[in-house]
Coordinates of C-alpha atoms and ligand atoms in Angstrom, one line a residue:
X278 CA -13.1 -2.9 -14.2
X279 CA -13.6 -6.2 -12.5
X280 CA -13.1 -8.9 -15.2
X281 CA -13.9 -12.1 -13.4
X282 CA -14.5 -15.0 -15.8
X283 CA -18.3 -14.8 -16.2
X284 CA -18.1 -11.1 -17.2
X285 CA -16.8 -12.2 -20.6
X286 CA -18.3 -15.6 -20.9
X287 CA -20.6 -16.2 -23.9
X288 CA -24.2 -15.9 -22.6
X289 CA -25.3 -19.3 -23.5
X290 CA -22.4 -20.9 -21.6
X291 CA -23.6 -19.4 -18.4
X292 CA -25.7 -21.7 -16.1
X293 CA -27.4 -18.5 -14.8
X294 CA -28.7 -17.8 -18.3
X295 CA -30.2 -21.2 -18.6
X296 CA -31.8 -20.8 -15.2
X297 CA -33.3 -17.5 -16.4
X298 CA -34.6 -19.1 -19.6
X299 CA -36.2 -21.9 -17.5
X300 CA -37.8 -19.4 -15.2
X301 CA -39.2 -17.3 -18.0
X302 CA -40.6 -20.4 -19.8
X303 CA -42.3 -21.6 -16.7
X304 CA -43.8 -18.2 -15.5
X305 CA -47.2 -16.6 -16.2
X306 CA -47.1 -13.9 -18.9
X307 CA -48.1 -11.3 -16.4
X308 CA -47.7 -10.5 -12.7
X309 CA -50.6 -11.4 -10.4
X310 CA -50.7 -7.8 -8.9
X311 CA -49.6 -4.4 -10.2
X312 CA -45.8 -4.5 -10.5
X313 CA -44.7 -0.9 -10.4
X314 CA -41.2 0.5 -10.0
X315 CA -40.7 4.2 -9.2
X316 CA -37.8 6.1 -10.7
X317 CA -37.0 9.7 -11.6
X318 CA -40.5 10.8 -10.6
X319 CA -42.1 8.2 -13.0
X320 CA -44.0 5.1 -12.4
X321 CA -43.0 2.2 -14.5
X322 CA -45.6 -0.5 -14.7
X323 CA -44.1 -3.9 -15.6
X324 CA -47.3 -5.9 -14.7
X325 CA -47.7 -7.0 -18.3
X326 CA -44.3 -8.8 -18.4
X327 CA -43.6 -12.4 -17.7
X328 CA -43.3 -12.7 -14.0
X329 CA -42.6 -15.0 -11.1
X330 CA -40.4 -14.7 -8.1
X331 CA -38.0 -17.2 -9.8
X332 CA -37.8 -14.8 -12.8
X333 CA -36.7 -12.0 -10.5
X334 CA -34.2 -14.3 -8.6
X335 CA -32.7 -15.8 -11.7
X336 CA -32.4 -12.4 -13.4
X337 CA -30.6 -11.1 -10.3
X338 CA -28.2 -14.1 -10.3
X339 CA -27.5 -13.6 -14.0
X340 CA -26.7 -9.9 -13.5
X341 CA -24.4 -10.8 -10.6
X342 CA -22.6 -13.4 -12.7
X343 CA -22.1 -10.6 -15.2
X344 CA -20.5 -8.4 -12.5
X345 CA -23.3 -5.9 -12.8
X346 CA -22.2 -3.7 -9.9
X347 CA -18.6 -3.4 -11.1
X348 CA -19.7 -2.8 -14.7
X349 CA -22.1 -0.1 -13.7
X350 CA -19.5 1.5 -11.6
X351 CA -17.0 1.4 -14.5
X352 CA -19.6 3.3 -16.6
X353 CA -20.0 6.0 -14.0
X354 CA -16.3 6.2 -13.3
X355 CA -15.5 6.9 -17.0
X356 CA -13.5 3.7 -17.5
X357 CA -13.1 2.5 -21.1
X358 CA -16.3 0.5 -21.3
X359 CA -16.4 1.0 -25.1
X360 CA -13.9 -1.8 -25.6
X361 CA -13.6 -1.8 -29.4
X362 CA -12.8 1.9 -29.4
X363 CA -10.9 1.8 -26.1
X364 CA -12.7 4.7 -24.6
X365 CA -15.2 5.7 -22.0
X366 CA -18.9 6.2 -22.5
X367 CA -19.2 8.9 -19.9
X368 CA -22.4 10.7 -20.8
X369 CA -23.4 10.5 -17.1
X370 CA -20.6 13.0 -16.4
X371 CA -22.3 15.6 -18.7
X372 CA -25.3 15.8 -16.3
X373 CA -23.4 15.7 -13.1
X374 CA -24.1 18.8 -11.0
X375 CA -20.3 19.2 -10.3
X376 CA -18.7 17.7 -13.3
X377 CA -15.0 17.6 -14.2
X378 CA -13.5 21.0 -15.0
X379 CA -13.6 20.8 -18.8
X380 CA -17.3 19.8 -18.8
X381 CA -18.1 22.6 -16.4
X382 CA -16.2 25.1 -18.6
X383 CA -18.0 24.1 -21.8
X384 CA -21.4 24.0 -20.0
X385 CA -20.7 27.6 -18.8
X386 CA -19.6 28.8 -22.3
X387 CA -22.7 27.3 -24.0
X388 CA -24.9 28.9 -21.3
X389 CA -23.2 32.3 -21.7
X390 CA -23.6 32.1 -25.5
X391 CA -27.4 31.4 -25.1
X392 CA -27.8 34.1 -22.5
X393 CA -25.9 36.7 -24.5
X394 CA -27.9 35.9 -27.7
X395 CA -31.1 36.2 -25.7
X396 CA -30.2 39.5 -24.1
X397 CA -29.2 41.0 -27.4
X398 CA -32.3 39.5 -29.0
X399 CA -30.0 38.0 -31.7
X400 CA -30.7 35.2 -34.1
X401 CA -34.4 35.1 -35.0
X402 CA -33.7 31.9 -36.9
X403 CA -31.5 28.9 -36.0
X404 CA -30.7 26.3 -38.5
X405 CA -29.4 23.3 -36.8
X406 CA -27.3 21.1 -39.1
X407 CA -26.4 17.6 -37.9
X408 CA -27.5 14.0 -38.2
X409 CA -28.2 11.0 -36.1
X410 CA -27.1 11.7 -32.5
X411 CA -26.2 15.2 -33.5
X412 CA -29.8 15.8 -34.5
X413 CA -32.5 13.7 -32.9
X414 CA -32.1 14.8 -29.3
X415 CA -32.4 18.5 -30.3
X416 CA -35.4 17.8 -32.4
X417 CA -37.0 15.8 -29.6
X418 CA -36.4 18.6 -27.0
X419 CA -37.7 21.3 -29.3
X420 CA -40.7 19.2 -30.3
X421 CA -41.5 18.5 -26.6
X422 CA -41.1 22.0 -25.3
X423 CA -41.4 24.4 -28.2
X424 CA -45.1 23.9 -28.7
X425 CA -46.2 26.8 -26.5
X426 CA -44.3 29.8 -27.7
X427 CA -40.9 30.4 -29.2
X428 CA -39.6 33.8 -30.5
X429 CA -37.0 32.0 -32.6
X430 CA -37.6 29.8 -35.6
X431 CA -35.7 26.6 -35.5
X432 CA -35.1 24.5 -38.5
X433 CA -33.3 21.1 -38.8
X434 CA -31.3 20.0 -41.7
X435 CA -30.0 16.4 -41.5
X436 CA -30.5 14.4 -44.7
X437 CA -28.1 14.8 -47.6
X438 CA -31.1 15.0 -49.8
X439 CA -30.9 18.6 -51.3
X440 CA -34.6 19.0 -50.5
X441 CA -33.7 18.9 -46.8
X442 CA -31.4 21.9 -46.9
X443 CA -33.6 23.7 -49.4
X444 CA -36.6 23.4 -47.1
X445 CA -34.5 24.1 -44.0
X446 CA -33.4 27.5 -45.4
X447 CA -36.5 28.5 -47.3
X448 CA -38.1 31.7 -46.3
X449 CA -35.5 32.7 -43.7
X450 CA -33.7 36.0 -43.6
X451 CA -30.0 35.0 -43.8
X452 CA -29.1 38.2 -41.9
X453 CA -31.0 37.0 -38.8
X454 CA -29.9 33.4 -39.0
X455 CA -27.4 31.5 -37.0
X456 CA -26.1 28.2 -38.4
X457 CA -25.3 25.5 -35.8
X458 CA -23.1 22.8 -37.2
X459 CA -23.3 19.9 -34.8
X460 CA -21.0 16.9 -35.6
X461 CA -19.0 14.9 -33.2
X462 CA -16.5 13.9 -35.8
X463 CA -16.6 16.9 -38.0
X464 CA -16.3 14.4 -40.8
X465 CA -19.9 13.4 -41.5
X466 CA -20.5 13.9 -45.2
X467 CA -24.2 15.0 -44.9
X468 CA -23.5 17.6 -42.3
X469 CA -20.4 19.2 -44.0
X470 CA -22.2 19.3 -47.4
X471 CA -25.3 20.9 -45.9
X472 CA -23.2 23.4 -44.0
X473 CA -21.5 24.4 -47.3
X474 CA -25.0 25.1 -48.8
X475 CA -25.9 27.2 -45.8
X476 CA -22.7 29.3 -46.2
X477 CA -23.4 29.7 -50.0
X478 CA -26.9 30.8 -49.2
X479 CA -25.6 33.5 -46.9
X480 CA -23.0 34.6 -49.5
X481 CA -25.7 34.8 -52.2
X482 CA -27.6 37.2 -49.9
X483 CA -24.6 39.5 -49.8
X484 CA -23.2 38.5 -46.4
X485 CA -19.5 38.9 -46.8
X486 CA -18.4 37.1 -43.6
X487 CA -20.9 34.2 -43.4
X488 CA -18.7 32.2 -41.0
X489 CA -19.4 34.9 -38.4
X490 CA -22.9 33.5 -38.3
X491 CA -21.8 29.9 -37.7
X492 CA -21.1 28.0 -34.5
X493 CA -19.9 24.4 -34.3
X494 CA -20.4 21.8 -31.7
X495 CA -17.9 19.0 -32.0
X496 CA -15.4 16.7 -30.5
X497 CA -13.0 17.6 -33.2
X498 CA -12.3 21.3 -32.7
X499 CA -9.1 21.2 -34.8
X500 CA -11.2 20.2 -37.9
X501 CA -13.7 22.9 -37.1
X502 CA -10.9 25.5 -36.9
X503 CA -9.4 24.2 -40.2
X504 CA -12.8 24.7 -41.7
X505 CA -12.6 28.3 -40.8
X506 CA -14.1 28.9 -37.4
X507 CA -12.5 30.7 -34.5
X508 CA -12.1 28.9 -31.2
X509 CA -14.7 31.2 -29.7
X510 CA -17.2 29.8 -32.2
X511 CA -16.6 26.2 -31.3
X512 CA -18.3 24.4 -28.4
X513 CA -16.6 21.1 -27.7
X514 CA -17.4 17.8 -26.4
X515 CA -15.2 14.7 -26.1
X516 CA -14.6 11.4 -27.8
X517 CA -15.9 9.7 -24.7
X518 CA -19.4 11.0 -25.5
X519 CA -21.1 8.7 -27.9
X520 CA -23.1 10.5 -30.6
X521 CA -26.4 9.0 -29.5
X522 CA -25.6 10.1 -25.9
X523 CA -24.6 13.6 -26.8
X524 CA -27.8 15.6 -26.1
X525 CA -26.4 16.3 -22.6
X526 CA -23.4 18.1 -24.1
X527 CA -23.2 21.4 -26.0
X528 CA -25.1 19.6 -28.8
X529 CA -28.1 20.9 -26.9
X530 CA -27.1 24.6 -27.5
X531 CA -29.6 25.0 -30.3
X532 CA -32.3 23.6 -28.0
X533 CA -31.1 26.2 -25.4
X534 CA -31.6 28.9 -27.9
X535 CA -35.0 27.7 -29.0
X536 CA -36.6 26.7 -25.8
X537 CA -34.4 28.2 -23.2
X538 CA -31.5 27.2 -21.0
X539 CA -33.9 26.2 -18.1
X540 CA -35.2 23.4 -20.3
X541 CA -31.6 22.1 -20.8
X542 CA -30.9 22.4 -17.1
X543 CA -34.2 20.5 -16.3
X544 CA -33.3 17.7 -18.7
X545 CA -30.0 17.3 -17.1
X546 CA -31.4 17.2 -13.6
X547 CA -34.0 14.6 -14.6
X548 CA -31.3 12.4 -16.2
X549 CA -29.2 12.8 -13.0
X550 CA -32.1 11.7 -10.9
X551 CA -32.3 8.5 -13.1
X552 CA -28.6 8.1 -12.8
X553 CA -28.9 8.1 -9.0
X554 CA -31.7 5.7 -9.1
X555 CA -29.8 3.3 -11.4
X556 CA -26.7 3.6 -9.2
X557 CA -28.3 3.0 -5.9
X558 CA -31.5 1.0 -6.3
X559 CA -31.4 -2.7 -5.6
X560 CA -31.6 -4.8 -8.7
X561 CA -35.2 -5.9 -8.1
X562 CA -36.5 -2.3 -7.8
X563 CA -34.1 -0.9 -10.4
X564 CA -36.2 0.5 -13.3
X565 CA -33.6 0.4 -16.1
X566 CA -32.5 -3.1 -15.0
X567 CA -36.0 -4.5 -14.8
X568 CA -36.9 -3.0 -18.2
X569 CA -33.7 -4.4 -19.6
X570 CA -34.4 -7.9 -18.3
X571 CA -38.0 -7.9 -19.5
X572 CA -36.7 -6.8 -23.0
X573 CA -34.2 -9.6 -23.0
X574 CA -36.8 -12.2 -22.1
X575 CA -39.1 -10.9 -24.9
X576 CA -36.3 -10.8 -27.5
X577 CA -34.1 -13.8 -26.7
X578 CA -36.5 -16.2 -25.1
X579 CA -40.0 -15.4 -26.2
X580 CA -38.7 -14.5 -29.7
X581 CA -40.3 -11.1 -30.3
X582 CA -38.3 -9.5 -33.0
X583 CA -39.3 -5.9 -32.4
X584 CA -40.2 -3.3 -29.7
X585 CA -43.0 -0.8 -30.3
X586 CA -42.9 2.6 -28.7
X587 CA -46.3 4.2 -28.4
X588 CA -46.0 7.6 -26.6
X589 CA -49.4 8.9 -25.8
X590 CA -48.3 12.5 -26.2
X591 CA -48.0 14.1 -29.6
X592 CA -45.1 16.3 -28.4
X593 CA -43.0 13.2 -28.2
X594 CA -43.2 12.2 -31.9
X595 CA -39.4 12.5 -32.1
X596 CA -38.9 10.2 -29.1
X597 CA -39.4 7.2 -31.5
X598 CA -36.4 7.9 -33.8
X599 CA -34.4 9.0 -30.8
X600 CA -34.9 5.6 -29.1
X601 CA -34.6 3.9 -32.4
X602 CA -31.1 5.2 -32.8
X603 CA -30.3 4.7 -29.1
X604 CA -31.4 1.0 -29.1
X605 CA -30.7 -0.1 -32.6
X606 CA -27.2 1.5 -33.0
X607 CA -26.3 0.2 -29.6
X608 CA -27.7 -3.3 -29.6
X609 CA -27.8 -4.1 -33.3
X610 CA -24.8 -6.5 -32.9
X611 CA -24.3 -10.2 -33.3
X612 CA -20.9 -10.8 -31.8
X613 CA -19.9 -10.4 -28.2
X614 CA -17.0 -8.3 -26.9
X615 CA -14.6 -11.1 -27.6
X616 CA -15.8 -11.3 -31.2
X617 CA -17.7 -14.5 -30.7
X618 CA -21.1 -15.0 -32.2
X619 CA -23.9 -14.4 -29.7
X620 CA -26.2 -17.4 -30.1
X621 CA -29.4 -15.8 -29.0
X622 CA -31.3 -13.0 -30.8
X623 CA -30.1 -9.5 -29.6
X624 CA -31.4 -6.0 -29.9
X625 CA -35.0 -5.8 -31.4
X626 CA -36.1 -3.5 -34.2
X627 CA -37.7 -0.4 -32.6
X628 CA -40.6 1.3 -34.2
X629 CA -43.7 3.3 -33.3
X630 CA -45.8 6.4 -33.5
X631 CA -47.6 8.6 -31.0
X632 CA -51.0 7.3 -29.7
X633 CA -53.7 7.6 -30.7
X634 CA -52.6 7.9 -34.3
X635 CA -50.8 4.6 -33.8
X636 CA -54.1 2.8 -33.0
X637 CA -55.4 3.7 -36.5
X638 CA -52.2 2.7 -38.2
X639 CA -50.7 -0.5 -36.8
X640 CA -52.5 -1.6 -33.6
X641 CA -54.5 -4.2 -35.5
X642 CA -51.2 -6.0 -36.2
X643 CA -50.3 -5.7 -32.5
X644 CA -53.6 -7.1 -31.3
X645 CA -54.2 -9.9 -33.7
X646 CA -51.2 -10.3 -36.0
X647 CA -49.3 -13.5 -36.0
X648 CA -46.1 -12.0 -34.5
X649 CA -47.1 -9.1 -32.2
X650 CA -44.5 -7.0 -30.5
X651 CA -44.0 -5.8 -26.9
X652 CA -45.1 -2.2 -26.5
X653 CA -43.7 0.6 -24.3
X654 CA -46.8 2.7 -23.6
X655 CA -45.6 6.2 -22.5
X656 CA -48.0 8.7 -21.1
X657 CA -48.4 11.7 -18.8
X658 CA -50.8 11.7 -16.0
X659 CA -51.5 15.4 -16.3
X660 CA -52.0 17.5 -19.4
X661 CA -50.5 20.9 -20.1
X662 CA -53.5 22.2 -22.1
X663 CA -56.9 23.5 -21.3
X664 CA -59.0 20.5 -22.5
X665 CA -59.4 18.0 -19.8
X666 CA -61.8 15.9 -21.9
X667 CA -59.0 15.3 -24.5
X668 CA -56.6 14.1 -21.8
X669 CA -59.2 11.8 -20.2
X670 CA -59.8 10.2 -23.6
X671 CA -56.1 10.0 -24.4
X672 CA -55.4 8.1 -21.2
X673 CA -58.4 5.9 -21.7
X674 CA -57.2 4.9 -25.1
X675 CA -53.7 4.1 -23.8
X676 CA -55.0 2.0 -20.9
X677 CA -57.5 0.3 -23.2
X678 CA -55.0 -0.8 -25.8
X679 CA -52.7 -2.1 -23.1
X680 CA -55.5 -4.0 -21.4
X681 CA -56.6 -5.6 -24.7
X682 CA -53.0 -6.7 -25.4
X683 CA -52.6 -8.0 -21.8
X684 CA -55.8 -9.8 -21.3
X685 CA -57.1 -10.5 -24.8
X686 CA -60.6 -11.6 -25.5
X687 CA -61.7 -15.3 -25.6
X688 CA -64.0 -16.9 -28.1
X689 CA -66.6 -17.2 -25.4
X690 CA -66.5 -13.5 -24.6
X691 CA -66.8 -12.6 -28.3
X692 CA -69.6 -15.1 -28.8
X693 CA -71.6 -13.7 -25.8
X694 CA -71.0 -10.2 -27.1
X695 CA -72.3 -11.1 -30.5
X696 CA -75.4 -12.9 -29.2
X697 CA -76.2 -10.0 -26.9
X698 CA -76.2 -7.8 -30.0
X699 CA -79.0 -9.9 -31.5
X700 CA -77.1 -12.1 -33.9
X701 CA -78.2 -15.6 -34.8
X702 CA -76.0 -18.2 -33.1
X703 CA -74.6 -19.3 -36.4
X704 CA -73.6 -15.8 -37.3
X705 CA -72.4 -15.1 -33.8
X706 CA -70.1 -18.1 -33.8
X707 CA -68.7 -17.3 -37.2
X708 CA -67.9 -13.8 -36.3
X709 CA -66.6 -14.6 -32.9
X710 CA -63.5 -16.3 -34.3
X711 CA -62.5 -13.1 -35.9
X712 CA -62.9 -11.2 -32.6
X713 CA -60.6 -13.3 -30.5
X714 CA -57.6 -11.5 -29.1
X715 CA -54.9 -13.9 -27.9
X716 CA -53.8 -11.6 -25.0
X717 CA -50.6 -12.3 -23.0
X718 CA -48.8 -9.8 -25.2
X719 CA -46.1 -8.0 -23.2
X720 CA -46.0 -4.3 -22.5
X721 CA -44.7 -1.6 -20.2
X722 CA -46.5 1.5 -19.1
X723 CA -44.2 4.4 -18.3
X724 CA -46.3 7.1 -16.6
X725 CA -44.7 10.5 -16.2
X726 CA -46.5 13.0 -13.9
X727 CA -46.5 15.5 -16.8
X728 CA -44.1 16.3 -19.6
X729 CA -41.5 18.5 -18.0
X730 CA -37.8 18.8 -18.9
X731 CA -37.1 16.9 -15.7
X732 CA -39.3 14.0 -16.7
X733 CA -38.1 13.8 -20.2
X734 CA -34.5 13.8 -19.0
X735 CA -35.3 11.0 -16.6
X736 CA -37.1 9.1 -19.4
X737 CA -34.1 9.3 -21.8
X738 CA -31.6 8.2 -19.1
X739 CA -34.0 5.3 -18.3
X740 CA -33.6 4.0 -21.8
X741 CA -29.8 4.7 -21.9
X742 CA -29.3 2.6 -18.8
X743 CA -31.6 -0.1 -20.0
X744 CA -29.5 -0.3 -23.2
X745 CA -26.3 -0.5 -21.0
X746 CA -27.7 -3.4 -19.0
X747 CA -28.9 -5.3 -22.1
X748 CA -25.4 -4.9 -23.6
X749 CA -23.9 -6.3 -20.5
X750 CA -26.2 -9.3 -20.3
X751 CA -25.9 -10.1 -24.0
X752 CA -22.1 -9.5 -23.7
X753 CA -21.8 -7.0 -26.5
X754 CA -20.4 -3.5 -26.7
X755 CA -23.4 -1.1 -26.9
X756 CA -21.1 1.9 -27.5
X757 CA -19.7 1.3 -31.0
X758 CA -21.4 1.2 -34.4
X759 CA -19.1 -0.5 -36.9
X760 CA -22.0 -1.4 -39.2
X761 CA -22.8 2.3 -39.8
X762 CA -19.1 3.1 -40.3
X763 CA -18.8 0.5 -43.1
X764 CA -21.7 2.0 -45.0
X765 CA -20.1 5.5 -44.8
X766 CA -16.9 4.2 -46.3
X767 CA -18.7 2.6 -49.2
X768 CA -20.8 5.7 -49.8
X769 CA -17.6 7.8 -50.0
X770 CA -16.1 5.5 -52.6
X771 CA -19.3 5.4 -54.7
X772 CA -19.7 9.2 -54.5
X773 CA -16.2 9.5 -56.0
X774 CA -17.1 6.9 -58.7
X775 CA -20.3 8.7 -59.6
X776 CA -18.1 11.8 -60.2
X777 CA -15.8 9.9 -62.5
X778 CA -13.2 8.3 -60.3
X779 CA -12.1 4.7 -60.8
X780 CA -13.5 2.1 -58.4
X781 CA -11.4 1.6 -55.3
X782 CA -12.7 -1.9 -54.9
X783 CA -14.8 -4.3 -57.1
X784 CA -18.5 -4.0 -56.9
X785 CA -21.2 -6.7 -57.5
X786 CA -22.8 -6.6 -60.9
X787 CA -26.0 -4.7 -59.8
X788 CA -24.1 -2.0 -58.0
X789 CA -21.8 -1.6 -61.0
X790 CA -24.8 -1.4 -63.3
X791 CA -26.3 1.5 -61.3
X792 CA -23.1 3.4 -60.9
X793 CA -22.5 3.2 -64.6
X794 CA -26.1 4.1 -65.5
X795 CA -26.3 7.1 -63.1
X796 CA -22.8 8.3 -64.1
X797 CA -23.5 8.0 -67.8
X798 CA -26.9 9.8 -67.6
X799 CA -25.6 12.6 -65.4
X800 CA -25.8 16.0 -67.1
Ligands
F6P967 O1 -25.3 7.3 -37.7 C1 -24.0 7.0 -37.4 C2 -23.3 8.0 -36.6 O2 -22.0 7.7 -36.5 C3 -24.0 8.3 -35.3 O3 -23.5 7.5 -34.2 C4 -23.8 9.7 -35.0 O4 -24.7 10.2 -34.1 C5 -24.0 10.2 -36.4 O5 -23.4 9.3 -37.3 C6 -23.5 11.6 -36.7 O6 -22.1 11.7 -36.5 P1 -21.3 13.0 -36.2 O7 -21.9 13.6 -35.0 O8 -19.9 12.7 -36.1 O9 -21.6 13.9 -37.4

């Protein structure tokens, strides 16, 4: 990778950053005309973002100073862009039509497994056990495309909370159940413990060889073999696939079983279309880049602490945790790749809910709260059900919320509205103050033609590449997650202590109190 000086420079020492800040501060909070970028069959409307020609020019100069072209190429070439773990983040390879041999081989094996299971009408139930990146993508895909009809039941078990595995197995016939253990590391405590419960559940039903009803998807096949599985039961991926980027790998095998291999193939081709767009479009028309730069302006310059995702499609409920993990695990960092503090705020908190439920839950805060948050509105132009009226109203709500956030409502407008409703002037003035909407609140509208595997694949890759660009500009490594790793280590130690082991390291007084109390009151 090209490592010219500015690539590694702290952001705030770059003159191009200061030029960008100046341009953002001077620009209007929305574009004068619709500002729409097309990518992966979607239209991405950035009109409600701070815009001026200088904003575009200074963003471009900043990206060039960060060696954007070389960095992007390094990502696609499988270079070790994950610098703290010295490995690639080569998820784009997983959706390449002609990938490297080992990827092609595993893709073929997973497909054959799904096809064979289908032709033999095997596995009426699938229990997918995995967490984080080994879970959310499969849940998202099944939620998005499993609504119509599925002959298999699919259950998800992620949380270590025993109620999760209890509920995940409840009511299923163990003889007709396949357990999919998805874990990149094959070390994650939650997944391994839940997998044990599933095995015991089969044994309790009289199944003498429960492991015959298990497959694993992992980047640590040796550990899966040591756990008792045959090579033929293990689908592998590689350490160069980050957990939150792994839906494109055999992690999707349970999705293939639940909603069909064509869905998996469609997702991959949509993501590939977005990869091509990201690789070849000029910066100013490059959707992931423009979304990334708008996000950086909102977070680091205009001081918005969070990003709201409002998908106006109830099939996309799991898109929110999916993007939450993608963005927050990737960008929740405060030091740059040299370990120096980044002196501007980085990755926002991501939260949301499908619209229109969201409107009746937190939109009041978005419209008139003191902080506000940028919103990504996501919608489909065409519905896949029979009730046109519902879809018209759904889209109307989406556009209306966005319009209110963008344009607001002045005191004069509110006053006029009150007077026209017959109020006295005194009452109208009093109430009008409560009806003012500040407006100028940023948002994006991402419009898919309809919810197809292709469009969902493109959407997910759009966010992946956006995150990559933001990592590049902030100068951080979006591909590690040391914060999560530390928590896992502490939890392992505390688990041992709760079971009676001596403390490995001193605790604070409160943690000590709770360990002692829980331990002493355990039956
Ligand atoms: O949540 C932290 C994390 O490390 C994620 O990055 C990963 O997706 C998840 O744990 C599960 O890890 P594994 O797939 O190794 O079980």
